[in-house]
Amino acid sequence: MAAKVTINVLHAHEGDCIFITISDLDKVYNIMVDSGVKSTYQYIDRKRRIQDGPLKCKINEFRGKRQIIDLVILTHVDEDHIGGIVEWIAKDDAALDMMATIWLNNGEKVTIPDYSSLLHSISKGRDLDKLLRDANKNIVNQVVKGRVFEIPHGYITILSPTVVAHNVIVEQWNGEVLNKTPDDYGKPIKELLDYEFGEVDASKTNNSSISILLEVNGRKDLLLGDADVIDVCLALEELGYNKDNPLRCKTVKLAHHGSRNNFSEHFLDLVKADIFIFSSNGNYYGHPDKEVFARIIDKTDAKVYFNYKDRMENIICEQDVKDYPDILNRVLDDLNG
């Protein structure tokens, strides 16, 4: 029996928390990519009651099945990607027993000739790294472009960060203004196609984000964290993919929650996917940007999946339905259906 891959994109507010399960008759292998914000694990509702968030519910499900998380991939140290695991460890004394291997780029420079920059960790990432090491967890922290890791039934190829991005000085900033872009949801897709994409995301933490190509029994999935789209495209080209020989994927989890600053039409030349995934409720940063959705709908035949259904309901306007009569049929309710 060929191994089966299922992907679940949890409600993680403006963040990412994605579970990938690889299963066959004999074994289950669970991967968690990022952990969302703090409330993804646990939150207080309007009646001041403590409620389990989707991450804690997933953990309880694994415990009920006597399963663990075999691989935790923390793509970078932004709050909307590591907040959930920090809260989990703080609230659950047995949390670390549930994790076998953890990827967290933090604290150690990759020493390669011609590159000499030193990585300085953002405080929360550094504290998490220390906590995990003190618990003698298996930490892999030089997860950079070009490395290939074997997993059951397949491989994970690292597309980013580059060694330079990994080693760049990253300092925690205070008082950063959130780059919430103006809402473009009311504009028709046809109008947005004429827009030019803005400057590529220059956030140092996002540029240090781990992005991966997962291959299991011939199936390929891209999970891009908050990665720089230029770095991803260069990595794919170095693997031999181009417009005439694109990477064919089952799914692509779009970089930075579908931000226009982490996307390009060239990326669509290099990657042909069955499904593009948008992970965000949009309440904090305004993601996904409709410009990205517009390019996917107009330039590809792919389907799309929103982990928050209301983002789909808001992003499609009446004119879009007239211009693209099949657009609603291209939006999936079930990612694994």
mmCIF file of C-alpha atoms in Angstrom:
data_model
loop_
_atom_site.group_PDB
_atom_site.id
_atom_site.type_symbol
_atom_site.label_atom_id
_atom_site.label_comp_id
_atom_site.label_asym_id
_atom_site.label_seq_id
_atom_site.Cartn_x
_atom_site.Cartn_y
_atom_site.Cartn_z
ATOM 1 C CA MET A 1 0.000 0.000 0.000
ATOM 2 C CA ALA A 2 1.390 3.415 -0.993
ATOM 3 C CA ALA A 3 1.726 5.909 1.805
ATOM 4 C CA LYS A 4 -1.085 8.435 2.098
ATOM 5 C CA VAL A 5 -0.447 12.139 2.704
ATOM 6 C CA THR A 6 -3.026 14.333 4.417
ATOM 7 C CA ILE A 7 -2.595 18.040 5.139
ATOM 8 C CA ASN A 8 -4.573 19.998 7.716
ATOM 9 C CA VAL A 9 -4.244 23.784 7.903
ATOM 10 C CA LEU A 10 -5.463 24.806 11.337
ATOM 11 C CA HIS A 11 -7.159 28.065 12.246
ATOM 12 C CA ALA A 12 -4.142 30.017 13.486
ATOM 13 C CA HIS A 13 -5.457 33.574 13.074
ATOM 14 C CA GLU A 14 -2.877 35.541 11.063
ATOM 15 C CA GLY A 15 -0.319 32.739 11.470
ATOM 16 C CA ASP A 16 0.462 29.270 10.189
ATOM 17 C CA CYS A 17 -0.070 25.924 11.894
ATOM 18 C CA ILE A 18 -0.043 23.017 9.476
ATOM 19 C CA PHE A 19 -0.101 19.291 10.142
ATOM 20 C CA ILE A 20 1.058 16.746 7.579
ATOM 21 C CA THR A 21 0.432 13.068 8.214
ATOM 22 C CA ILE A 22 2.147 10.353 6.192
ATOM 23 C CA SER A 23 0.510 7.016 6.854
ATOM 24 C CA ASP A 24 0.673 3.445 5.635
ATOM 25 C CA LEU A 25 -0.553 0.150 7.045
ATOM 26 C CA ASP A 26 2.222 -0.040 9.623
ATOM 27 C CA LYS A 27 3.151 3.455 10.708
ATOM 28 C CA VAL A 28 2.059 7.062 10.973
ATOM 29 C CA TYR A 29 4.547 9.931 10.669
ATOM 30 C CA ASN A 30 3.332 13.355 11.803
ATOM 31 C CA ILE A 31 4.885 16.685 10.825
ATOM 32 C CA MET A 32 3.916 20.040 12.312
ATOM 33 C CA VAL A 33 4.944 23.128 10.331
ATOM 34 C CA ASP A 34 4.751 26.149 12.645
ATOM 35 C CA SER A 35 2.366 26.554 15.567
ATOM 36 C CA GLY A 36 0.415 29.742 15.009
ATOM 37 C CA VAL A 37 -0.106 32.485 17.562
ATOM 38 C CA LYS A 38 -0.431 31.965 21.310
ATOM 39 C CA SER A 39 -4.213 31.496 21.167
ATOM 40 C CA THR A 40 -3.852 28.695 18.618
ATOM 41 C CA TYR A 41 -3.059 26.546 21.649
ATOM 42 C CA GLN A 42 -5.401 28.016 24.253
ATOM 43 C CA TYR A 43 -7.455 31.172 24.648
ATOM 44 C CA ILE A 44 -9.969 32.914 26.896
ATOM 45 C CA ASP A 45 -13.404 33.423 25.384
ATOM 46 C CA ARG A 46 -15.743 36.370 25.859
ATOM 47 C CA LYS A 47 -17.198 34.808 28.988
ATOM 48 C CA ARG A 48 -13.682 34.585 30.484
ATOM 49 C CA ARG A 49 -13.574 30.819 30.138
ATOM 50 C CA ILE A 50 -10.416 28.979 29.112
ATOM 51 C CA GLN A 51 -10.925 27.197 25.799
ATOM 52 C CA ASP A 52 -8.761 24.753 23.901
ATOM 53 C CA GLY A 53 -7.520 26.132 20.602
ATOM 54 C CA PRO A 54 -7.141 24.017 17.455
ATOM 55 C CA LEU A 55 -3.509 23.181 18.226
ATOM 56 C CA LYS A 56 -4.358 21.762 21.643
ATOM 57 C CA CYS A 57 -7.277 19.825 20.130
ATOM 58 C CA LYS A 58 -4.892 18.307 17.591
ATOM 59 C CA ILE A 59 -2.426 17.392 20.328
ATOM 60 C CA ASN A 60 -5.205 15.724 22.321
ATOM 61 C CA GLU A 61 -6.202 13.798 19.198
ATOM 62 C CA PHE A 62 -2.639 12.501 18.815
ATOM 63 C CA ARG A 63 -2.464 11.525 22.471
ATOM 64 C CA GLY A 64 -5.709 9.605 22.129
ATOM 65 C CA LYS A 65 -4.170 7.666 19.244
ATOM 66 C CA ARG A 66 -0.847 7.233 21.103
ATOM 67 C CA GLN A 67 0.936 9.226 18.417
ATOM 68 C CA ILE A 68 3.608 11.907 18.643
ATOM 69 C CA ILE A 69 4.768 14.723 16.394
ATOM 70 C CA ASP A 70 7.742 13.122 14.696
ATOM 71 C CA LEU A 71 9.029 16.350 13.155
ATOM 72 C CA VAL A 72 8.362 19.939 14.212
ATOM 73 C CA ILE A 73 9.430 22.546 11.639
ATOM 74 C CA LEU A 74 9.507 26.102 12.982
ATOM 75 C CA THR A 75 10.104 28.077 9.818
ATOM 76 C CA HIS A 76 11.196 31.266 11.603
ATOM 77 C CA VAL A 77 10.807 33.039 14.915
ATOM 78 C CA ASP A 78 7.934 35.440 14.271
ATOM 79 C CA GLU A 79 5.172 35.340 16.891
ATOM 80 C CA ASP A 80 2.540 34.106 14.443
ATOM 81 C CA HIS A 81 4.632 31.003 13.769
ATOM 82 C CA ILE A 82 6.048 30.045 17.194
ATOM 83 C CA GLY A 83 3.513 31.535 19.620
ATOM 84 C CA GLY A 84 1.487 28.339 19.853
ATOM 85 C CA ILE A 85 4.388 26.056 20.725
ATOM 86 C CA VAL A 86 5.685 28.503 23.336
ATOM 87 C CA GLU A 87 2.254 28.505 24.980
ATOM 88 C CA TRP A 88 1.986 24.708 24.735
ATOM 89 C CA ILE A 89 5.320 24.166 26.468
ATOM 90 C CA ALA A 90 4.412 26.710 29.152
ATOM 91 C CA LYS A 91 1.050 25.076 29.917
ATOM 92 C CA ASP A 92 1.827 21.360 29.437
ATOM 93 C CA ASP A 93 4.594 19.631 31.402
ATOM 94 C CA ALA A 94 4.485 16.688 28.992
ATOM 95 C CA ALA A 95 4.694 18.809 25.835
ATOM 96 C CA LEU A 96 8.303 18.011 25.028
ATOM 97 C CA ASP A 97 7.601 14.283 25.265
ATOM 98 C CA MET A 98 5.310 14.703 22.257
ATOM 99 C CA MET A 99 8.075 16.017 19.956
ATOM 100 C CA ALA A 100 10.781 13.824 18.458
ATOM 101 C CA THR A 101 12.825 16.158 16.233
ATOM 102 C CA ILE A 102 12.621 19.941 15.962
ATOM 103 C CA TRP A 103 13.949 22.162 13.198
ATOM 104 C CA LEU A 104 14.641 25.666 14.483
ATOM 105 C CA ASN A 105 17.224 27.899 12.843
ATOM 106 C CA ASN A 106 18.610 29.772 15.796
ATOM 107 C CA GLY A 107 21.882 30.620 17.444
ATOM 108 C CA GLU A 108 24.538 28.945 15.298
ATOM 109 C CA LYS A 109 26.237 30.296 12.220
ATOM 110 C CA VAL A 110 26.581 28.121 9.132
ATOM 111 C CA THR A 111 30.296 28.234 8.390
ATOM 112 C CA ILE A 112 30.930 28.227 4.663
ATOM 113 C CA PRO A 113 33.842 29.986 2.911
ATOM 114 C CA ASP A 114 33.071 33.561 1.815
ATOM 115 C CA TYR A 115 30.217 33.954 4.283
ATOM 116 C CA SER A 116 31.054 35.329 7.706
ATOM 117 C CA SER A 117 27.944 37.059 9.077
ATOM 118 C CA LEU A 118 26.783 36.064 12.549
ATOM 119 C CA LEU A 119 23.216 35.160 13.362
ATOM 120 C CA HIS A 120 21.780 36.977 16.368
ATOM 121 C CA SER A 121 18.533 35.454 17.511
ATOM 122 C CA ILE A 122 15.327 37.272 18.188
ATOM 123 C CA SER A 123 14.775 36.884 21.907
ATOM 124 C CA LYS A 124 11.766 34.588 21.828
ATOM 125 C CA GLY A 125 13.386 32.254 19.334
ATOM 126 C CA ARG A 126 16.578 32.180 21.388
ATOM 127 C CA ASP A 127 14.660 31.418 24.574
ATOM 128 C CA LEU A 128 12.746 28.622 22.863
ATOM 129 C CA ASP A 129 15.976 27.156 21.503
ATOM 130 C CA LYS A 130 17.541 27.164 24.981
ATOM 131 C CA LEU A 131 14.479 25.553 26.526
ATOM 132 C CA LEU A 132 14.483 22.757 23.955
ATOM 133 C CA ARG A 133 18.207 22.132 24.327
ATOM 134 C CA ASP A 134 17.974 22.066 28.102
ATOM 135 C CA ALA A 135 15.375 19.320 27.667
ATOM 136 C CA ASN A 136 17.841 17.370 25.479
ATOM 137 C CA LYS A 137 15.555 17.518 22.462
ATOM 138 C CA ASN A 138 16.921 16.640 19.042
ATOM 139 C CA ILE A 139 17.369 20.098 17.514
ATOM 140 C CA VAL A 140 18.426 20.582 13.904
ATOM 141 C CA ASN A 141 19.341 24.245 13.507
ATOM 142 C CA GLN A 142 21.285 24.607 10.268
ATOM 143 C CA VAL A 143 18.332 23.981 7.982
ATOM 144 C CA VAL A 144 19.436 25.862 4.878
ATOM 145 C CA LYS A 145 18.985 25.774 1.122
ATOM 146 C CA GLY A 146 20.302 22.640 -0.529
ATOM 147 C CA ARG A 147 20.017 20.255 2.403
ATOM 148 C CA VAL A 148 17.952 17.124 1.851
ATOM 149 C CA PHE A 149 16.452 15.134 4.719
ATOM 150 C CA GLU A 150 15.099 11.618 4.434
ATOM 151 C CA ILE A 151 11.711 10.876 5.971
ATOM 152 C CA PRO A 152 9.497 7.772 5.751
ATOM 153 C CA HIS A 153 8.531 7.171 2.104
ATOM 154 C CA GLY A 154 10.313 10.263 0.856
ATOM 155 C CA TYR A 155 12.427 13.362 1.268
ATOM 156 C CA ILE A 156 12.319 16.995 2.297
ATOM 157 C CA THR A 157 14.423 19.388 0.224
ATOM 158 C CA ILE A 158 15.177 22.787 1.734
ATOM 159 C CA LEU A 159 14.601 25.683 -0.678
ATOM 160 C CA SER A 160 15.323 28.513 1.759
ATOM 161 C CA PRO A 161 16.824 30.219 3.638
ATOM 162 C CA THR A 162 20.076 30.774 1.819
ATOM 163 C CA VAL A 163 23.215 30.597 3.915
ATOM 164 C CA VAL A 164 23.507 34.379 3.680
ATOM 165 C CA ALA A 165 19.942 34.887 4.934
ATOM 166 C CA HIS A 166 20.504 32.345 7.704
ATOM 167 C CA ASN A 167 23.640 34.096 8.882
ATOM 168 C CA VAL A 168 22.430 37.670 8.619
ATOM 169 C CA ILE A 169 22.134 39.708 11.801
ATOM 170 C CA VAL A 170 18.513 39.581 12.982
ATOM 171 C CA GLU A 171 17.660 41.899 15.842
ATOM 172 C CA GLN A 172 14.315 42.278 17.509
ATOM 173 C CA TRP A 173 12.719 45.563 16.625
ATOM 174 C CA ASN A 174 10.414 47.552 18.867
ATOM 175 C CA GLY A 175 7.474 49.548 17.694
ATOM 176 C CA GLU A 176 7.509 48.233 14.151
ATOM 177 C CA VAL A 177 4.532 49.477 12.174
ATOM 178 C CA LEU A 178 2.526 46.582 10.843
ATOM 179 C CA ASN A 179 2.380 46.635 7.070
ATOM 180 C CA LYS A 180 -1.301 46.073 6.698
ATOM 181 C CA THR A 181 -1.991 46.698 3.053
ATOM 182 C CA PRO A 182 -5.145 48.453 1.853
ATOM 183 C CA ASP A 183 -8.016 46.038 1.310
ATOM 184 C CA ASP A 184 -8.316 45.305 -2.411
ATOM 185 C CA TYR A 185 -11.160 42.790 -2.080
ATOM 186 C CA GLY A 186 -13.738 45.061 -3.684
ATOM 187 C CA LYS A 187 -11.739 45.330 -6.894
ATOM 188 C CA PRO A 188 -12.511 42.809 -9.663
ATOM 189 C CA ILE A 189 -9.822 40.310 -10.645
ATOM 190 C CA LYS A 190 -9.601 41.777 -14.157
ATOM 191 C CA GLU A 191 -8.686 45.176 -12.714
ATOM 192 C CA LEU A 192 -6.046 43.755 -10.389
ATOM 193 C CA LEU A 193 -4.269 41.957 -13.233
ATOM 194 C CA ASP A 194 -2.930 45.320 -14.384
ATOM 195 C CA TYR A 195 -1.323 46.043 -11.013
ATOM 196 C CA GLU A 196 2.419 45.627 -10.617
ATOM 197 C CA PHE A 197 3.677 43.800 -7.559
ATOM 198 C CA GLY A 198 5.446 45.989 -4.999
ATOM 199 C CA GLU A 199 8.833 45.593 -3.408
ATOM 200 C CA VAL A 200 9.767 42.093 -2.305
ATOM 201 C CA ASP A 201 9.336 41.499 1.434
ATOM 202 C CA ALA A 202 12.502 42.797 3.106
ATOM 203 C CA SER A 203 11.789 41.485 6.615
ATOM 204 C CA LYS A 204 14.938 39.798 7.895
ATOM 205 C CA THR A 205 13.005 37.164 9.813
ATOM 206 C CA ASN A 206 10.851 36.363 6.784
ATOM 207 C CA ASN A 207 13.958 36.134 4.606
ATOM 208 C CA SER A 208 15.332 33.586 7.074
ATOM 209 C CA SER A 209 12.167 31.470 6.800
ATOM 210 C CA ILE A 210 12.465 27.771 6.036
ATOM 211 C CA SER A 211 10.613 26.697 2.905
ATOM 212 C CA ILE A 212 10.425 23.065 1.870
ATOM 213 C CA LEU A 213 9.673 20.729 -0.991
ATOM 214 C CA LEU A 214 8.087 17.583 0.431
ATOM 215 C CA GLU A 215 8.227 14.468 -1.763
ATOM 216 C CA VAL A 216 6.382 11.294 -0.774
ATOM 217 C CA ASN A 217 5.918 8.424 -3.227
ATOM 218 C CA GLY A 218 6.043 10.763 -6.207
ATOM 219 C CA ARG A 219 3.685 13.327 -4.708
ATOM 220 C CA LYS A 220 5.167 16.801 -4.225
ATOM 221 C CA ASP A 221 4.001 19.573 -1.901
ATOM 222 C CA LEU A 222 5.514 23.026 -1.382
ATOM 223 C CA LEU A 223 5.279 24.729 2.004
ATOM 224 C CA LEU A 224 6.806 28.167 1.797
ATOM 225 C CA GLY A 225 6.539 29.645 5.285
ATOM 226 C CA ASP A 226 7.106 33.393 4.922
ATOM 227 C CA ALA A 227 9.962 32.908 2.458
ATOM 228 C CA ASP A 228 11.320 35.399 -0.070
ATOM 229 C CA VAL A 229 9.780 34.474 -3.432
ATOM 230 C CA ILE A 230 13.020 35.333 -5.251
ATOM 231 C CA ASP A 231 14.980 32.870 -3.109
ATOM 232 C CA VAL A 232 12.350 30.193 -3.723
ATOM 233 C CA CYS A 233 12.403 30.743 -7.493
ATOM 234 C CA LEU A 234 16.206 30.618 -7.605
ATOM 235 C CA ALA A 235 16.222 27.378 -5.615
ATOM 236 C CA LEU A 236 13.682 25.791 -7.958
ATOM 237 C CA GLU A 237 15.682 26.865 -11.001
ATOM 238 C CA GLU A 238 18.816 25.336 -9.498
ATOM 239 C CA LEU A 239 16.876 22.085 -9.121
ATOM 240 C CA GLY A 240 16.234 22.169 -12.874
ATOM 241 C CA TYR A 241 12.737 23.596 -13.008
ATOM 242 C CA ASN A 242 11.789 26.248 -15.558
ATOM 243 C CA LYS A 243 8.860 27.415 -17.668
ATOM 244 C CA ASP A 244 9.224 24.413 -19.989
ATOM 245 C CA ASN A 245 9.828 21.983 -17.137
ATOM 246 C CA PRO A 246 7.775 23.257 -14.194
ATOM 247 C CA LEU A 247 7.570 21.630 -10.793
ATOM 248 C CA ARG A 248 4.242 19.825 -10.615
ATOM 249 C CA CYS A 249 2.802 19.834 -7.112
ATOM 250 C CA LYS A 250 -0.265 18.572 -5.379
ATOM 251 C CA THR A 251 -0.391 21.600 -3.088
ATOM 252 C CA VAL A 252 1.432 24.880 -2.535
ATOM 253 C CA LYS A 253 1.094 26.687 0.791
ATOM 254 C CA LEU A 254 1.703 30.213 -0.423
ATOM 255 C CA ALA A 255 4.427 32.291 1.183
ATOM 256 C CA HIS A 256 3.520 34.821 3.867
ATOM 257 C CA HIS A 257 -0.201 34.022 3.858
ATOM 258 C CA GLY A 258 -0.652 35.122 0.246
ATOM 259 C CA SER A 259 1.068 38.502 0.535
ATOM 260 C CA ARG A 260 1.678 40.402 -2.699
ATOM 261 C CA ASN A 261 5.218 41.082 -1.451
ATOM 262 C CA ASN A 262 6.080 37.364 -1.396
ATOM 263 C CA PHE A 263 4.682 36.430 -4.802
ATOM 264 C CA SER A 264 5.522 36.838 -8.483
ATOM 265 C CA GLU A 265 4.172 35.701 -11.829
ATOM 266 C CA HIS A 266 7.543 34.053 -12.460
ATOM 267 C CA PHE A 267 6.738 31.719 -9.575
ATOM 268 C CA LEU A 268 3.659 30.586 -11.510
ATOM 269 C CA ASP A 269 5.909 29.842 -14.492
ATOM 270 C CA LEU A 270 8.018 27.523 -12.351
ATOM 271 C CA VAL A 271 5.274 25.780 -10.369
ATOM 272 C CA LYS A 272 2.104 24.066 -11.566
ATOM 273 C CA ALA A 273 -0.064 23.068 -8.623
ATOM 274 C CA ASP A 274 -3.381 21.325 -8.232
ATOM 275 C CA ILE A 275 -4.196 23.442 -5.173
ATOM 276 C CA PHE A 276 -2.906 26.746 -3.785
ATOM 277 C CA ILE A 277 -3.415 27.203 -0.040
ATOM 278 C CA PHE A 278 -4.091 30.526 1.704
ATOM 279 C CA SER A 279 -3.481 30.405 5.465
ATOM 280 C CA SER A 280 -4.713 33.507 7.310
ATOM 281 C CA ASN A 281 -7.812 35.067 8.798
ATOM 282 C CA GLY A 282 -6.605 38.436 7.531
ATOM 283 C CA ASN A 283 -7.624 40.350 10.632
ATOM 284 C CA TYR A 284 -4.155 41.598 11.533
ATOM 285 C CA TYR A 285 -2.211 42.090 8.315
ATOM 286 C CA GLY A 286 -4.979 41.972 5.704
ATOM 287 C CA HIS A 287 -3.727 38.790 4.062
ATOM 288 C CA PRO A 288 -4.193 37.296 1.581
ATOM 289 C CA ASP A 289 -3.902 40.060 -0.980
ATOM 290 C CA LYS A 290 -6.428 39.729 -3.759
ATOM 291 C CA GLU A 291 -3.718 40.480 -6.332
ATOM 292 C CA VAL A 292 -2.230 37.054 -5.587
ATOM 293 C CA PHE A 293 -5.610 35.341 -5.782
ATOM 294 C CA ALA A 294 -6.288 37.175 -9.059
ATOM 295 C CA ARG A 295 -3.095 35.912 -10.708
ATOM 296 C CA ILE A 296 -3.819 32.332 -9.665
ATOM 297 C CA ILE A 297 -7.399 32.425 -10.945
ATOM 298 C CA ASP A 298 -6.480 34.103 -14.231
ATOM 299 C CA LYS A 299 -3.147 32.427 -15.035
ATOM 300 C CA THR A 300 -3.742 28.851 -13.855
ATOM 301 C CA ASP A 301 -6.379 26.139 -13.765
ATOM 302 C CA ALA A 302 -5.612 25.348 -10.129
ATOM 303 C CA LYS A 303 -8.070 25.172 -7.296
ATOM 304 C CA VAL A 304 -7.657 27.247 -4.155
ATOM 305 C CA TYR A 305 -8.205 26.543 -0.477
ATOM 306 C CA PHE A 306 -8.769 29.076 2.319
ATOM 307 C CA ASN A 307 -8.438 27.818 5.881
ATOM 308 C CA TYR A 308 -10.840 30.626 6.850
ATOM 309 C CA LYS A 309 -13.931 30.385 4.680
ATOM 310 C CA ASP A 310 -14.948 34.008 5.227
ATOM 311 C CA ARG A 311 -11.789 35.170 3.455
ATOM 312 C CA MET A 312 -13.031 33.401 0.332
ATOM 313 C CA GLU A 313 -16.502 34.892 0.732
ATOM 314 C CA ASN A 314 -15.057 38.397 1.014
ATOM 315 C CA ILE A 315 -12.427 38.125 -1.700
ATOM 316 C CA ILE A 316 -14.757 37.170 -4.575
ATOM 317 C CA CYS A 317 -16.988 39.966 -5.845
ATOM 318 C CA GLU A 318 -19.993 39.812 -8.176
ATOM 319 C CA GLN A 319 -17.949 40.957 -11.159
ATOM 320 C CA ASP A 320 -15.503 38.080 -10.614
ATOM 321 C CA VAL A 321 -18.334 35.555 -10.906
ATOM 322 C CA LYS A 322 -19.376 37.162 -14.193
ATOM 323 C CA ASP A 323 -15.814 37.221 -15.539
ATOM 324 C CA TYR A 324 -14.935 33.712 -14.296
ATOM 325 C CA PRO A 325 -18.159 31.640 -14.223
ATOM 326 C CA ASP A 326 -16.410 28.602 -12.704
ATOM 327 C CA ILE A 327 -14.641 30.540 -9.957
ATOM 328 C CA LEU A 328 -16.768 29.225 -7.073
ATOM 329 C CA ASN A 329 -16.176 25.650 -8.228
ATOM 330 C CA ARG A 330 -12.448 26.254 -7.947
ATOM 331 C CA VAL A 331 -12.649 27.013 -4.230
ATOM 332 C CA LEU A 332 -12.324 23.844 -2.148
ATOM 333 C CA ASP A 333 -14.084 23.159 1.140
ATOM 334 C CA ASP A 334 -12.002 20.051 1.844
ATOM 335 C CA LEU A 335 -8.263 20.071 1.234
ATOM 336 C CA ASN A 336 -7.990 16.280 1.317
ATOM 337 C CA GLY A 337 -11.207 15.396 -0.500
#
